[in-house]
Amino acid sequence: MIVAEYKLGNTTIRIHDDAYKDKTKEDIERIIKRIEEIGRRALSRGENYETDSNRNRS
């Protein structure tokens, strides 16, 4: 099931709750660190992003 969705430029990132199913704590930490690195690189390039939670803000 999709639990979050983000837009980075033309890219859509969907977070599924099954991403952590049957994973060890170490696996989950590696996954999170990788996601953080991807986001950090995108933000350092000045890319705009949009999430479900901020999409409709005025």
Short mmCIF file of C-alpha atoms in Angstrom, two decimals:
data_model
loop_
_atom_site.label_atom_id
_atom_site.label_comp_id
_atom_site.label_asym_id
_atom_site.label_seq_id
_atom_site.Cartn_x
_atom_site.Cartn_y
_atom_site.Cartn_z
CA MET A 1 0.00 0.00 0.00
CA ILE A 2 1.29 3.51 -0.81
CA VAL A 3 1.74 5.49 2.42
CA ALA A 4 3.37 8.63 0.97
CA GLU A 5 3.96 10.19 -2.41
CA TYR A 6 6.48 12.92 -3.32
CA LYS A 7 7.31 14.83 -6.49
CA LEU A 8 10.90 15.84 -7.29
CA GLY A 9 10.76 17.75 -10.55
CA ASN A 10 9.33 15.29 -13.06
CA THR A 11 9.96 12.34 -10.75
CA THR A 12 7.30 10.78 -8.55
CA ILE A 13 8.47 8.88 -5.48
CA ARG A 14 5.99 6.53 -3.87
CA ILE A 15 6.67 5.06 -0.45
CA HIS A 16 5.06 1.68 0.09
CA ASP A 17 4.66 0.23 3.56
CA ASP A 18 5.86 -3.12 2.23
CA ALA A 19 9.32 -1.57 1.74
CA TYR A 20 10.07 -2.60 5.33
CA LYS A 21 8.34 -5.95 5.37
CA ASP A 22 10.66 -8.78 6.44
CA LYS A 23 13.61 -6.37 6.80
CA THR A 24 16.07 -6.24 9.66
CA LYS A 25 16.71 -3.04 11.60
CA GLU A 26 20.02 -2.72 9.74
CA ASP A 27 18.30 -3.12 6.35
CA ILE A 28 15.79 -0.40 7.25
CA GLU A 29 18.57 1.95 8.38
CA ARG A 30 20.38 1.41 5.04
CA ILE A 31 17.17 2.09 3.11
CA ILE A 32 16.54 5.32 5.04
CA LYS A 33 20.13 6.52 4.61
CA ARG A 34 19.90 5.90 0.85
CA ILE A 35 16.63 7.83 0.61
CA GLU A 36 18.16 10.68 2.62
CA GLU A 37 21.16 10.82 0.28
CA ILE A 38 18.95 10.92 -2.82
CA GLY A 39 16.86 13.72 -1.31
CA ARG A 40 19.94 15.65 -0.17
CA ARG A 41 21.45 15.54 -3.67
CA ALA A 42 18.17 16.65 -5.25
CA LEU A 43 17.82 19.55 -2.83
CA SER A 44 21.44 20.61 -3.25
CA ARG A 45 20.76 20.97 -6.97
CA GLY A 46 17.92 23.32 -6.09
CA GLU A 47 15.16 21.07 -7.39
CA ASN A 48 11.65 21.89 -6.24
CA TYR A 49 9.54 19.12 -4.82
CA GLU A 50 5.90 18.69 -3.99
CA THR A 51 4.27 16.33 -1.50
CA ASP A 52 0.67 15.35 -0.97
CA SER A 53 0.70 17.39 2.25
CA ASN A 54 1.91 20.66 0.68
CA ARG A 55 0.43 20.36 -2.81
CA ASN A 56 -2.81 22.22 -2.01
CA ARG A 57 -1.45 24.90 0.32
CA SER A 58 -2.18 28.50 -0.54
#
